[in-house]
Short mmCIF file of C-alpha atoms in Angstrom, two decimals:
data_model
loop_
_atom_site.label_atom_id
_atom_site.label_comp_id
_atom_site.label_asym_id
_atom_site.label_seq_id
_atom_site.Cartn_x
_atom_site.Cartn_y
_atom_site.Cartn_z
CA UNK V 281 0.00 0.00 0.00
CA UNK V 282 2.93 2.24 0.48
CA UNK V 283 4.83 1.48 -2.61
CA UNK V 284 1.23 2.11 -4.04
CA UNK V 285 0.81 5.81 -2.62
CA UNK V 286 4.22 6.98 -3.61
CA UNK V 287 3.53 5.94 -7.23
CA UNK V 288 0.43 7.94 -7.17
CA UNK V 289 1.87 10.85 -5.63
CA UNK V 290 4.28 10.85 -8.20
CA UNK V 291 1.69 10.35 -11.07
CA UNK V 292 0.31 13.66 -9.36
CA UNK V 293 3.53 15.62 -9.80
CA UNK V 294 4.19 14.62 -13.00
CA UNK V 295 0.63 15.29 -14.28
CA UNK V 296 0.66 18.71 -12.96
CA UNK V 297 3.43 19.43 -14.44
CA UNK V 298 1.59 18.50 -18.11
CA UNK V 299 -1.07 20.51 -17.05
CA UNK V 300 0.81 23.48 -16.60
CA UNK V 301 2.39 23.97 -20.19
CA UNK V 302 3.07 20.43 -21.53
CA UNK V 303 0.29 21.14 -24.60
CA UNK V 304 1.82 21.57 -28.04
CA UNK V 305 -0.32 23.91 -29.55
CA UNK V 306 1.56 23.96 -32.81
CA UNK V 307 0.44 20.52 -33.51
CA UNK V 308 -3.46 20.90 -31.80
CA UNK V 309 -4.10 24.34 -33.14
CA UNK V 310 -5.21 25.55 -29.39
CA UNK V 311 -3.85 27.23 -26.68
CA UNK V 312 -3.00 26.61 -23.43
CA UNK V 313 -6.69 28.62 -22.13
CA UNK V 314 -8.83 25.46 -24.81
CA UNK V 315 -6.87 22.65 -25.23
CA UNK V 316 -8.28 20.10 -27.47
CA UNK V 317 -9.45 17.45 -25.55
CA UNK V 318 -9.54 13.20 -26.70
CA UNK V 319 -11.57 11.49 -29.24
CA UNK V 320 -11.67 8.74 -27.17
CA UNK V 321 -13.23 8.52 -23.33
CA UNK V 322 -12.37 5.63 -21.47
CA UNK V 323 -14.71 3.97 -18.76
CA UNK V 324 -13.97 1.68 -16.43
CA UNK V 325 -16.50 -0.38 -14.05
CA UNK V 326 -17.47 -3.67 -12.94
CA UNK V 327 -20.30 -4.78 -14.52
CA UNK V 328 -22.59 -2.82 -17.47
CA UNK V 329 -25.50 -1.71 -14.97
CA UNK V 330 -24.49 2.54 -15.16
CA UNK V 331 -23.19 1.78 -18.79
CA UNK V 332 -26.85 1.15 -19.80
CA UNK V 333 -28.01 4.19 -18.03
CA UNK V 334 -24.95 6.23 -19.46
CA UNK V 335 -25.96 4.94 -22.86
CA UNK V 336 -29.94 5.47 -22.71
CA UNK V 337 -29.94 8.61 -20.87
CA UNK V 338 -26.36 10.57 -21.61
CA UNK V 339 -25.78 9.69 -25.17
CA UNK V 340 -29.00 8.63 -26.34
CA UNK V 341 -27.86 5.57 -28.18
CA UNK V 342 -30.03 2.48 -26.89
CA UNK V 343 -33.70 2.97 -26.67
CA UNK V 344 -35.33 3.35 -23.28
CA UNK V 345 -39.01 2.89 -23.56
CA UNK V 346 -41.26 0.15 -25.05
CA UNK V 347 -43.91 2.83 -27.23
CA UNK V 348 -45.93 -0.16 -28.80
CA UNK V 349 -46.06 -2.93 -26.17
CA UNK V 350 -44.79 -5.49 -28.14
CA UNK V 351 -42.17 -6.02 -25.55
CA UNK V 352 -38.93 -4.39 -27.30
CA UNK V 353 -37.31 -1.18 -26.55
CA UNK V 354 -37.68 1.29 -29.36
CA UNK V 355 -37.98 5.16 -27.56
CA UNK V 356 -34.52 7.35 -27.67
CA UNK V 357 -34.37 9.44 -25.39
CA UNK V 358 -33.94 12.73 -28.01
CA UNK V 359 -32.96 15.27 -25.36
CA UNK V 360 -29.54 12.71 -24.13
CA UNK V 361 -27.16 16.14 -22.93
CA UNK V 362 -24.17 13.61 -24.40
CA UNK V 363 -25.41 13.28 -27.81
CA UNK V 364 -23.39 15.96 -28.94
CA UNK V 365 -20.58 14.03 -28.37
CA UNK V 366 -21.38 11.24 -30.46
CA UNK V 367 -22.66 13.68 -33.50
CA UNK V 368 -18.71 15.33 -32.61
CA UNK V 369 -17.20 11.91 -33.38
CA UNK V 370 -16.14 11.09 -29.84
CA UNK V 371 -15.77 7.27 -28.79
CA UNK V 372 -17.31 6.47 -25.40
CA UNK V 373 -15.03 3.40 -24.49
CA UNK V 374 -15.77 1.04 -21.75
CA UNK V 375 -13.58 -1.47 -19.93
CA UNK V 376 -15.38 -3.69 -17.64
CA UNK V 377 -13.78 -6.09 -15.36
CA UNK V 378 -15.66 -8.20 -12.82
CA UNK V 379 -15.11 -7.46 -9.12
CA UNK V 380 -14.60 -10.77 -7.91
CA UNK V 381 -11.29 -11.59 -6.42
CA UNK V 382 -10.53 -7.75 -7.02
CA UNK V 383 -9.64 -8.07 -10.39
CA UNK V 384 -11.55 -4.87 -11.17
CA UNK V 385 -9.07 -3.16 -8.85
CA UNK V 386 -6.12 -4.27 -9.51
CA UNK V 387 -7.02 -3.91 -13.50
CA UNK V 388 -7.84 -0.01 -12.64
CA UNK V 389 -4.85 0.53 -10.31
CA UNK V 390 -2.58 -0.80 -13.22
CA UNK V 391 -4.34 1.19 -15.87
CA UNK V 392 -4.15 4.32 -13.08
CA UNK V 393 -0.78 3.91 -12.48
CA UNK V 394 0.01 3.84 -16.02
CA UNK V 395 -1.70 6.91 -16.82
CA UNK V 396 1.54 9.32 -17.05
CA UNK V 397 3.04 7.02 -20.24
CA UNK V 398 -0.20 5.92 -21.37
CA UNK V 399 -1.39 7.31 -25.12
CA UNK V 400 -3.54 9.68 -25.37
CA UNK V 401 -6.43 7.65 -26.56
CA UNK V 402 -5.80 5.35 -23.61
CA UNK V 403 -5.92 7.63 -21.03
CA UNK V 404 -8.64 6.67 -18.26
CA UNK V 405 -10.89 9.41 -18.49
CA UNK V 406 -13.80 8.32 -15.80
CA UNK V 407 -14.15 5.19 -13.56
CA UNK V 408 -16.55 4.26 -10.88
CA UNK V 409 -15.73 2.99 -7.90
CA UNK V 410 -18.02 1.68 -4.55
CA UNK V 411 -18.52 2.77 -1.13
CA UNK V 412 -15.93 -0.43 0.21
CA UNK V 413 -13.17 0.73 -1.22
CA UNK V 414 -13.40 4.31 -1.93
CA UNK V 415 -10.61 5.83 -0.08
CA UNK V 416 -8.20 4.16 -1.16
CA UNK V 417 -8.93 6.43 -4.34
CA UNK V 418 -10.33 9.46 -3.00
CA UNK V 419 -7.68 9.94 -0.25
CA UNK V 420 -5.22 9.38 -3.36
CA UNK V 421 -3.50 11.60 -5.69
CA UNK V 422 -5.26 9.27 -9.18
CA UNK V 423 -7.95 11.55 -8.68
CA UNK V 424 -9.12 15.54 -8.99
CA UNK V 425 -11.17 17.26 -7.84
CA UNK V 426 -14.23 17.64 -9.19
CA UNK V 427 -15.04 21.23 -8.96
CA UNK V 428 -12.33 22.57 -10.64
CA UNK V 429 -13.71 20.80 -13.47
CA UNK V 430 -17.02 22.29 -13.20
CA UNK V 431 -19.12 20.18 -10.68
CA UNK V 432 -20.11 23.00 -8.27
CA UNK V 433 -23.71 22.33 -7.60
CA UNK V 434 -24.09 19.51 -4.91
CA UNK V 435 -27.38 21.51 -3.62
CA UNK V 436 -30.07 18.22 -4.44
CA UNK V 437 -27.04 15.46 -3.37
CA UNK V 438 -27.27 13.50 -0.15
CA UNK V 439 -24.83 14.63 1.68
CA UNK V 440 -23.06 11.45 2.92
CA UNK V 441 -22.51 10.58 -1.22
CA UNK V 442 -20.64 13.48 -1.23
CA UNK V 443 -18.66 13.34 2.12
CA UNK V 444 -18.16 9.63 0.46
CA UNK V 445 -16.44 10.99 -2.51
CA UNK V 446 -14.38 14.03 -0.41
CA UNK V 447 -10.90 13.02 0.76
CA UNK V 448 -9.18 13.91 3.92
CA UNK V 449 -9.28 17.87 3.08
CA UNK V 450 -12.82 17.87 2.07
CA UNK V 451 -11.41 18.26 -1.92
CA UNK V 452 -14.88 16.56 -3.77
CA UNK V 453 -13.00 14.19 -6.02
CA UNK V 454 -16.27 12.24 -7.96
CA UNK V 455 -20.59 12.16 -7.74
CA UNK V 456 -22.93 8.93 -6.97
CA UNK V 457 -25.28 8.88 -9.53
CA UNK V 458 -27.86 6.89 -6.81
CA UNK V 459 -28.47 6.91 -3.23
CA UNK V 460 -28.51 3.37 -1.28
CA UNK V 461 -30.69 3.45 2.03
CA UNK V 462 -31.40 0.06 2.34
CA UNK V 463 -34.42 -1.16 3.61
CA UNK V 464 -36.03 -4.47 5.42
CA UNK V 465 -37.50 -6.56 2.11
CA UNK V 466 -40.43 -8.51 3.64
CA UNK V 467 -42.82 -11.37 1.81
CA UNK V 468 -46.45 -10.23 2.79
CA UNK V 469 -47.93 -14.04 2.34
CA UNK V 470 -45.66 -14.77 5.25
CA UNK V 471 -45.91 -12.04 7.03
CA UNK V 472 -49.68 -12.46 7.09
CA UNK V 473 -49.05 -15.85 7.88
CA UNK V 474 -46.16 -15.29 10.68
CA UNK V 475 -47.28 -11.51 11.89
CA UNK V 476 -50.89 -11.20 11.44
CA UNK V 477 -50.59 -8.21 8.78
CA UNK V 478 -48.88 -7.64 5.48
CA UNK V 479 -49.62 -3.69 6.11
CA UNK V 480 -45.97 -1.65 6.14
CA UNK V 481 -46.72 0.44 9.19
CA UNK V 482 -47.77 -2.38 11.50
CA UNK V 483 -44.62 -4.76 10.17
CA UNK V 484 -42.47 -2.14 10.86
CA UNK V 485 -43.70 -1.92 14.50
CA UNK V 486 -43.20 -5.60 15.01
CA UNK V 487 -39.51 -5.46 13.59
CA UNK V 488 -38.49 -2.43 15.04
CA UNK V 489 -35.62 -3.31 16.90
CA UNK V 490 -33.40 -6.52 17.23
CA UNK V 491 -35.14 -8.25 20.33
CA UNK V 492 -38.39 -7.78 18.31
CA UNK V 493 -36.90 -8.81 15.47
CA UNK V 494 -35.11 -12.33 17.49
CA UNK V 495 -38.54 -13.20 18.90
CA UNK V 496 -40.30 -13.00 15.40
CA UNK V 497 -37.62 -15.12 14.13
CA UNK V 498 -38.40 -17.62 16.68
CA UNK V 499 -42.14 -17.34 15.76
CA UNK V 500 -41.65 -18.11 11.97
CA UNK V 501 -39.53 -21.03 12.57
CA UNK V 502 -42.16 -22.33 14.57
CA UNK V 503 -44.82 -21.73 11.42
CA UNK V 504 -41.95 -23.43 9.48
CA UNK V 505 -40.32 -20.34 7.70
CA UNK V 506 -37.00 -19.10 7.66
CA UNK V 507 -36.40 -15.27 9.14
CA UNK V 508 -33.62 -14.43 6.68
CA UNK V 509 -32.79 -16.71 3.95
CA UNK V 510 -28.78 -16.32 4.65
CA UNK V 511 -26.46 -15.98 7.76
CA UNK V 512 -25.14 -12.99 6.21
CA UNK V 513 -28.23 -11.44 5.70
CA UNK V 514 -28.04 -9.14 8.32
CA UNK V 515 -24.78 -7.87 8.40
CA UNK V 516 -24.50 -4.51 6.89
CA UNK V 517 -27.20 -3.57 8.92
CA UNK V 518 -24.80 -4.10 11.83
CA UNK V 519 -21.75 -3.05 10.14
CA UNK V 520 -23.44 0.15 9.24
CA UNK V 521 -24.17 1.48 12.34
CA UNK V 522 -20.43 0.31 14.17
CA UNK V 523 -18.96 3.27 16.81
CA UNK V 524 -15.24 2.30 15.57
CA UNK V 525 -13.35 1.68 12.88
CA UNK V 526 -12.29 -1.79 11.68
CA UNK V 527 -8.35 -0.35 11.93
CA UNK V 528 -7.41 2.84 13.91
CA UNK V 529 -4.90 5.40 13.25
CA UNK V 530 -2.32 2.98 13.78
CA UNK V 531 -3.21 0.14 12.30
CA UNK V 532 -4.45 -2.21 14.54
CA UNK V 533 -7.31 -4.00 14.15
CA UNK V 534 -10.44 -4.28 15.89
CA UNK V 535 -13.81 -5.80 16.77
CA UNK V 536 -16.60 -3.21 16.91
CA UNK V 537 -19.12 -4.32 19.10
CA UNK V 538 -21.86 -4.63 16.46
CA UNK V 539 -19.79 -7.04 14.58
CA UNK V 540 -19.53 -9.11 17.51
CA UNK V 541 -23.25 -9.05 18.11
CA UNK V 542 -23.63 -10.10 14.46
CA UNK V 543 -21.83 -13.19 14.87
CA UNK V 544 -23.30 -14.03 17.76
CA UNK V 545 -26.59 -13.78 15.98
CA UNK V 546 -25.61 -15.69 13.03
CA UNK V 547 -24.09 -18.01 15.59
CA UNK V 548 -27.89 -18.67 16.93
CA UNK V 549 -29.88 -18.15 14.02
CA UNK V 550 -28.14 -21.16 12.02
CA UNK V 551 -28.48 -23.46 14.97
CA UNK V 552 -32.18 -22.84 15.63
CA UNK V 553 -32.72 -23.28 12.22
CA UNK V 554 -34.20 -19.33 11.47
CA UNK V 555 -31.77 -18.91 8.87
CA UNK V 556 -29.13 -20.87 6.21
CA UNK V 557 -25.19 -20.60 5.70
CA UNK V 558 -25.61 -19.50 2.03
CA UNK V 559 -23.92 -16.69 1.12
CA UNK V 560 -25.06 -13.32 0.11
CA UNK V 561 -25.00 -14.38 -3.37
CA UNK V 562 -25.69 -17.97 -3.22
CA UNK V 563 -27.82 -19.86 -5.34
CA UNK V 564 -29.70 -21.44 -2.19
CA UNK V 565 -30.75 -18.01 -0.72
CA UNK V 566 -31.51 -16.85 -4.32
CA UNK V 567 -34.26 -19.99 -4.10
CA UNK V 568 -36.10 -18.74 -1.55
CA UNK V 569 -36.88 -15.60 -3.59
CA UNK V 570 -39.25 -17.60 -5.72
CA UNK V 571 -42.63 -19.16 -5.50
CA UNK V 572 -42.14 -21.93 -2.84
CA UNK V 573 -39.13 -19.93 -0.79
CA UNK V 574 -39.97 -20.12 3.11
CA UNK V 575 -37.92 -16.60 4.25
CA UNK V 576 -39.97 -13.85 5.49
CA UNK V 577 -36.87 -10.95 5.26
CA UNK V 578 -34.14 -10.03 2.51
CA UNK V 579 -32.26 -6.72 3.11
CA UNK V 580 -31.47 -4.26 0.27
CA UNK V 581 -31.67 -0.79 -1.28
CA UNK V 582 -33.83 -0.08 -4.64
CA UNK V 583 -30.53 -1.10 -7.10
CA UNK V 584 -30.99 -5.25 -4.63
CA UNK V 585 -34.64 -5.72 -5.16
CA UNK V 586 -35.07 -4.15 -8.73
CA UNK V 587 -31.77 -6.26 -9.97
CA UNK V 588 -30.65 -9.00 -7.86
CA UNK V 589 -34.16 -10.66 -7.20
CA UNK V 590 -34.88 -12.32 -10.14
CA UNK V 591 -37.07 -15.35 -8.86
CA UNK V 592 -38.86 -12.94 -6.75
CA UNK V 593 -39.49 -11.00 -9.90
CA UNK V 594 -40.65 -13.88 -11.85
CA UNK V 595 -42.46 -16.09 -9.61
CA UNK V 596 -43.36 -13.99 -6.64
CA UNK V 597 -44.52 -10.23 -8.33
CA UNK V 598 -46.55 -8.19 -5.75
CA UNK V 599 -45.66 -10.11 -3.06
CA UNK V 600 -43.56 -8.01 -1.12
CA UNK V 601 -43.13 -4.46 0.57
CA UNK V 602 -40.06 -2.70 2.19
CA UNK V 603 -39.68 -1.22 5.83
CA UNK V 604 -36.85 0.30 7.86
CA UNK V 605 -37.00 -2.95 10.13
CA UNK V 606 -34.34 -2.94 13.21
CA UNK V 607 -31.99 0.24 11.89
CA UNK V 608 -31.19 2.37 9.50
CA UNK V 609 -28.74 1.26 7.59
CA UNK V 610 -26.89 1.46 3.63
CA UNK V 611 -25.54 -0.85 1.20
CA UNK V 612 -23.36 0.20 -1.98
CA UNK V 613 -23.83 2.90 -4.21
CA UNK V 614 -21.49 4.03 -7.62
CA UNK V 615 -19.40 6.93 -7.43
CA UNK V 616 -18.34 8.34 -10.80
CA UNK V 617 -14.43 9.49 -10.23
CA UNK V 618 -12.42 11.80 -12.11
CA UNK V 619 -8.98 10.29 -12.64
CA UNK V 620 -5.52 12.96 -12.85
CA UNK V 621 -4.18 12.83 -16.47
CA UNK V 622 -7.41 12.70 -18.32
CA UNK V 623 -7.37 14.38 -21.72
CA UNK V 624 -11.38 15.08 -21.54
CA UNK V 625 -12.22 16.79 -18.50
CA UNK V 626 -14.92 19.24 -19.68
CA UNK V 627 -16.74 15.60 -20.93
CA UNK V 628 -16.03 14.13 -17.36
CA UNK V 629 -17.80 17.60 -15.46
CA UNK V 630 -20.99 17.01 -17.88
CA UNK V 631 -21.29 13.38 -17.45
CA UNK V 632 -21.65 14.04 -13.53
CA UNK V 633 -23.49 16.76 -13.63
CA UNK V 634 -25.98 14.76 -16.08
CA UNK V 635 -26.68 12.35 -13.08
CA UNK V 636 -26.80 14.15 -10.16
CA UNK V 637 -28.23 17.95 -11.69
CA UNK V 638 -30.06 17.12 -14.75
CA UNK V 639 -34.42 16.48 -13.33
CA UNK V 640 -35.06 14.85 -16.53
CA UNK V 641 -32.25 12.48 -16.61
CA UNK V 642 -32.74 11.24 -12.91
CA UNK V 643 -36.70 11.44 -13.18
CA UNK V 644 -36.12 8.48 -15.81
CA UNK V 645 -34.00 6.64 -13.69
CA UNK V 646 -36.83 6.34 -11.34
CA UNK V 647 -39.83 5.74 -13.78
CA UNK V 648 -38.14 3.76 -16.31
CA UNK V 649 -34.89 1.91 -14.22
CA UNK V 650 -36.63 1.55 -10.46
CA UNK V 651 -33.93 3.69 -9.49
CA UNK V 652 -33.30 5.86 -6.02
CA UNK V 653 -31.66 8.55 -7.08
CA UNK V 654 -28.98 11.39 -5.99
CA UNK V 655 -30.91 13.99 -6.62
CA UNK V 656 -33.56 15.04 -3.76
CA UNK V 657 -35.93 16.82 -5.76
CA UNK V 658 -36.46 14.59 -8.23
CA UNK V 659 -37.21 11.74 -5.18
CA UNK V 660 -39.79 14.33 -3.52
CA UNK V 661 -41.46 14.42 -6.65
CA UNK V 662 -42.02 11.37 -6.78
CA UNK V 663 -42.63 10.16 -3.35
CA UNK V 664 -45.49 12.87 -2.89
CA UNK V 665 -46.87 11.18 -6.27
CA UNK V 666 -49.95 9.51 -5.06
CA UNK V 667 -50.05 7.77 -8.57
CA UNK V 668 -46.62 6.35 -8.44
CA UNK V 669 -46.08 3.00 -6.97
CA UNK V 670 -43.66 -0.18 -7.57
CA UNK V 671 -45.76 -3.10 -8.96
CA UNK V 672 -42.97 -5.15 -7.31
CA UNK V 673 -44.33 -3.93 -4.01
CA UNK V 674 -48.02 -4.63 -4.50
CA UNK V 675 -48.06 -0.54 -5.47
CA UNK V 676 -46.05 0.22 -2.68
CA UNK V 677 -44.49 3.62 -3.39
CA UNK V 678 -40.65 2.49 -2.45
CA UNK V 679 -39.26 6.18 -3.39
CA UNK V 680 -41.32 7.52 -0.30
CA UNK V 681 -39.83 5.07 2.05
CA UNK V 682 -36.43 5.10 0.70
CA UNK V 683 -36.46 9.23 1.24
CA UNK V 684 -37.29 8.68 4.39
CA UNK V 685 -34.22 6.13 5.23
CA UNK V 686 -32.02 8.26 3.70
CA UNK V 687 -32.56 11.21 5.99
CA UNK V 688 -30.55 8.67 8.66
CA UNK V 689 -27.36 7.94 6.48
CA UNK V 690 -23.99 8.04 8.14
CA UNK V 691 -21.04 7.49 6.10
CA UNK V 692 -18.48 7.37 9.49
CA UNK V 693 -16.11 4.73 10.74
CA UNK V 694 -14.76 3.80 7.01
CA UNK V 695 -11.20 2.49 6.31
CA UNK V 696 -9.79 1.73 2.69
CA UNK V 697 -10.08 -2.04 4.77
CA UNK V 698 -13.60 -2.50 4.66
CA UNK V 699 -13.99 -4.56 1.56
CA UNK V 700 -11.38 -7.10 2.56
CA UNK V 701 -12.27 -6.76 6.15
CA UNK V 702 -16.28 -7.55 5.50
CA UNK V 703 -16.28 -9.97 2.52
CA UNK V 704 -13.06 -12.08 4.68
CA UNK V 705 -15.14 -12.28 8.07
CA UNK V 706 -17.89 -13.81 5.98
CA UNK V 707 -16.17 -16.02 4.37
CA UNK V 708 -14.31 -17.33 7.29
CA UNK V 709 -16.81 -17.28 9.82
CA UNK V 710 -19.53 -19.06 7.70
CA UNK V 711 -17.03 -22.51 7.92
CA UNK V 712 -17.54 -22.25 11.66
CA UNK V 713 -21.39 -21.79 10.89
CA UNK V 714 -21.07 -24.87 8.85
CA UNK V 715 -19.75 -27.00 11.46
CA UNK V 716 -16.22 -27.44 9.27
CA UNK V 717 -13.85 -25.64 11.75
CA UNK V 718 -13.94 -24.33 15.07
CA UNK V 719 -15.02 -20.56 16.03
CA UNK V 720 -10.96 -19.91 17.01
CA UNK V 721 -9.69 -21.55 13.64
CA UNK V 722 -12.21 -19.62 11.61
CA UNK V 723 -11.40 -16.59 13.18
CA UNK V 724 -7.57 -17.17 13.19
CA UNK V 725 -7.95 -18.15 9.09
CA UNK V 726 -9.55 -14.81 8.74
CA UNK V 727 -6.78 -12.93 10.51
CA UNK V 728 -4.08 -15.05 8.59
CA UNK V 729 -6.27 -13.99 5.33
CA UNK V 730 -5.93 -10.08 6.88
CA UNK V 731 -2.68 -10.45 7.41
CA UNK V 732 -1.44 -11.68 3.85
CA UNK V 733 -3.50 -9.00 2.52
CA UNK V 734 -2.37 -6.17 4.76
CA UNK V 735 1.01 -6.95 6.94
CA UNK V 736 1.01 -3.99 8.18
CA UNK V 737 -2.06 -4.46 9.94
CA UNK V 738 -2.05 -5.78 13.57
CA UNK V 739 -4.58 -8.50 13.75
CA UNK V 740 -3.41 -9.41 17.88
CA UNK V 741 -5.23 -6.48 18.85
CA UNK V 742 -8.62 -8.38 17.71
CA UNK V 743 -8.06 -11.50 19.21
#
C-alpha cells in the first residue's frame, strides 16, 4: 500500500506538471486557455448496470421505452445532454472487469498507475468505484477534484454521497449517480401468515428493533419459515451502524461491538434453524426468492430488489413491501471518479453533472430503471406522487420510504479495509457456521487472510 501511494503521488507531480504547459499547440491548433481534448473517453467499471443508463440517458444511443407494447425497446431518449458528443465523433469506451477476487481493482490501479506514459487515446478518463473501497482512491493523488472541473452544484445530493467521494481535506473528487438506504424486504404471504398483517406500518412496528426482530424469528420457525434466507443477511445492517473503525490510526485492528453481536446472531440463528449458511450471493438463498421460498426478510436498497431478485421477480410479483426494520442502515452505491491525467475533463464535469443535476435524466431513472436517485428533488417528486407506486411492491411507493431512510445515512467509521475486512469475516466465519472448523480456527484463518493481505495491519489487537 505504500509502494502504491508513492507511485500515485508521483503520477500527481508529474501530471501537474503537463497541465501546466506540456500542450503543443503547434500541432493541436489551441492554446494553453482550450486545449483540445480526446476522441476517445475511457470507462472503467465492474459490470454494465451505469453503462446502460450512461448509454440510454447521456448519449442517447439504446432505446429506453417500449412505445408499442410489443415487448422491445424502441424510444430514444432525443434530449440525451451527451449526444453531442457522439454527432462530434467522440468514442465512449468502456472497460469492464468483474469485481470478484478484485480483479476490477487491480485492472484499474494498473491502468491508473500507467496513466503518465499511457497514449492519449488510452488515457482513463472516468471510472466508478463503490462505497468499500473508496478511499483508497479518494484519499489518493489518481484523482481531482471535481469542482475545478465544473461540478459545483451539490445543492439536491445526499450529503453522505458526497462526504463519500471528499478526501481527507474535504477536496470533492467524484458524484454517486444513486443513493442506497437500504431497507427491510419482507414477503407479505408470510408475514400475514407469521405476523398477522402484510400492512408496512404495523410490520415495521413488530420489527423495530433486534429483540423484536429475534422473537419474530423464533415465531416463523415455529410456522416453518426461515427469518432471513442467509447468515449474512443481516450484516450490513450491523456493520453500518459500528462506533469504531475496523483499523485505527495505527493500524491495529479491531472488533466493533456490532460485529460481535452479528456473529453471535448468526451463531444462533443457524443453529435454531431461522436462517441458512448461504452466502449473500448464493444460489440457495436466491431460491427462496421464488414461488415456494420459506424466508420472510431479505435486506437491500432499490438497485438489490429491482436487480438482484430475479425469482422474486418472476415467480413472486406483488408479493412483497419494504420497511426500515431494526436500523437504519446502507448498502453500496457508484461513485463516478475523475482520474488525474485525463485528456477530456470538460466531458467528465458534464457526465456528472448529467446524473446528479439534470431532473429529466434522474426522473427516468426512477420511472423507467426503479432507481433511487442522488438527486432530492427529483425523489420528492415522486414520493409525494400519489399515482406512483412499484408493482414489485403490490403498489407500494418504495421512493417515499427510501427518502425517508435516507434522511438517517452516516457514512463514518470507514477504512480503505472494509472490503477485505467484510467480505473475509464472511467467508471465514460461515465454515464455523457450517460446522467445518472451530469458532478460534475460523477466526484465526480470517486474521491469517488479513494479514497476507495487509502486513502492516495488527490483527493481535482483535483477538
Amino acid at each position: 500500500m505504500k509502494k502504491f501511494l508513492t507511485a500515485l503521488l508521483a503520477i500527481l507531480m508529474v501530471c501537474t506538471l503537463a497541465a501546466c504547459g506540456s500542450k503543443d499547440t503547434a500541432d493541436t491548433g489551441t492554446t494553453d486557455e482550450t486545449p483540445k481534448e480526446g476522441t476517445v473517453f475511457n470507462i472503467y467499471a465492474w459490470n454494465e448496470e451505469f453503462k446502460g443508463f450512461f448509454e440510454k440517458y447521456y448519449l442517447g444511443t439504446v432505446p429506453y421505452l417500449d412505445t408499442d407494447g410489443d415487448g422491445t425497446l424502441d424510444a430514444y431518449y432525443e434530449e440525451a445532454p451527451g449526444k453531442h458528443w457522439v454527432d462530434e465523433g467522440v468514442e465512449f469506451k468502456w472497460t469492464i472487469v468483474p469485481s470478484d477476487n478484485s480483479q476490477y481493482q487491480e485492472a484499474l490501479d494498473a491502468a491508473l498507475l500507467n496513466q503518465e506514459n499511457a497514449a492519449t487515446d488510452d488515457k482513463v478518463d472516468l471510472f466508478l468505484a463503490e462505497a468499500d473501497y473508496i478511499l483508497k482512491y479518494t484519499d489518493s493523488a489518481v484523482t481531482q477534484d471535481v469542482k475545478a472541473l465544473g461540478v459545483t452544484d451539490f445543492s439536491n445530493t445526499y450529503s453522505y454521497t458526497v462526504e463519500a467521494a471528499s478526501d481527507a481535506s474535504g477536496t470533492v473528487k467524484g458524484v454517486s449517480f444513486q443513493c442506497c438506504p437500504s431497507a427491510l424486504i419482507y414477503r407479505r404471504s408470510i408475514a400475514k401468515e407469521v405476523l398477522g398483517t402484510d400492512e408496512p406500518a404495523e410490520v415495521q412496528e413488530l420489527l423495530n428493533s433486534w429483540e423484536k426482530f429475534d422473537a419474530v424469528a423464533a415465531d416463523a420457525a415455529a410456522k416453518g419459515y426461515l427469518m432471513t434466507p442467509s447468515y449474512a443477511e443481516t450484516y450490513r445492517v450491523f456493520s453500518n451502524n459500528v462506533s469504531s473503525p475496523w483499523v485505527d490510526a495505527d493500524k491495529n485492528m479491531h472488533f466493533d461491538e456490532k460485529i460481535t453481536t452479528w456473529m453471535d446472531q448468526a451463531e444462533k440463528y443457524v443453529a435454531n434453524g431461522y436462517t441458512l449458511t448461504e452466502g449473500i450471493w448464493d444460489a440457495g438463498k436466491n431460491a427462496e426468492m421464488g414461488k415456494d421460498g420459506r424466508a420472510l426478510c431479505f435486506f437491500g436498497p432499490a438497485w438489490y430488489f429491482n436487480f438482484c431478485m430475479g425469482p422474486a421477480h418472476e415467480e413472486a410479483m406483488g408479493d412483497w413491501a419494504i420497511v426500515e426494520g431494526p436500523a437504519a442502515h446502507f448498502w453500496g452505491g457508484t461513485w463516478l471518479l475523475a482520474p488525474t491525467g485525463s485528456d477530456n475533463p470538460t466531458i467528465a464535469a458534464e457526465i456528472m453533472n448529467t446524473f446528479i443535476n439534470n431532473e429529466d435524466v434522474c426522473s427516468k431513472l426512477i420511472s423507467q430503471e426503479s432507481q433511487f436517485t442522488n438527486n432530492q428533488a427529483v425523489n420528492n417528486k415522486f414520493a409525494s406522487d400519489p399515482e406512483y407506486g412499484s408493482e414489485f411492491l403490490g403498489g407500494q411507493n418504495d421512493v417515499a420510504v427510501f427518502a425517508e431512510l435516507a434522511k438517517n445515512i452516516k457514512f463514518q467509521n470507514i477504512t480503505l479495509y472494509d472490503q477485505y475486512m467484510n467480505e473475509g469475516l464472511q467467508t471465514y466465519f460461515v465454515e464455523y457456521l457450517k460446522g467445518t472448523v472451530s469458532r478460534e480456527d475460523a477466526l484465526n484463518n480470517y486474521f491469517k487472510y488479513i494479514n497476507e493481505k495487509f502486513p502492516a495491519i495488527n490483527t493481535e489487537t482483535a483477538k
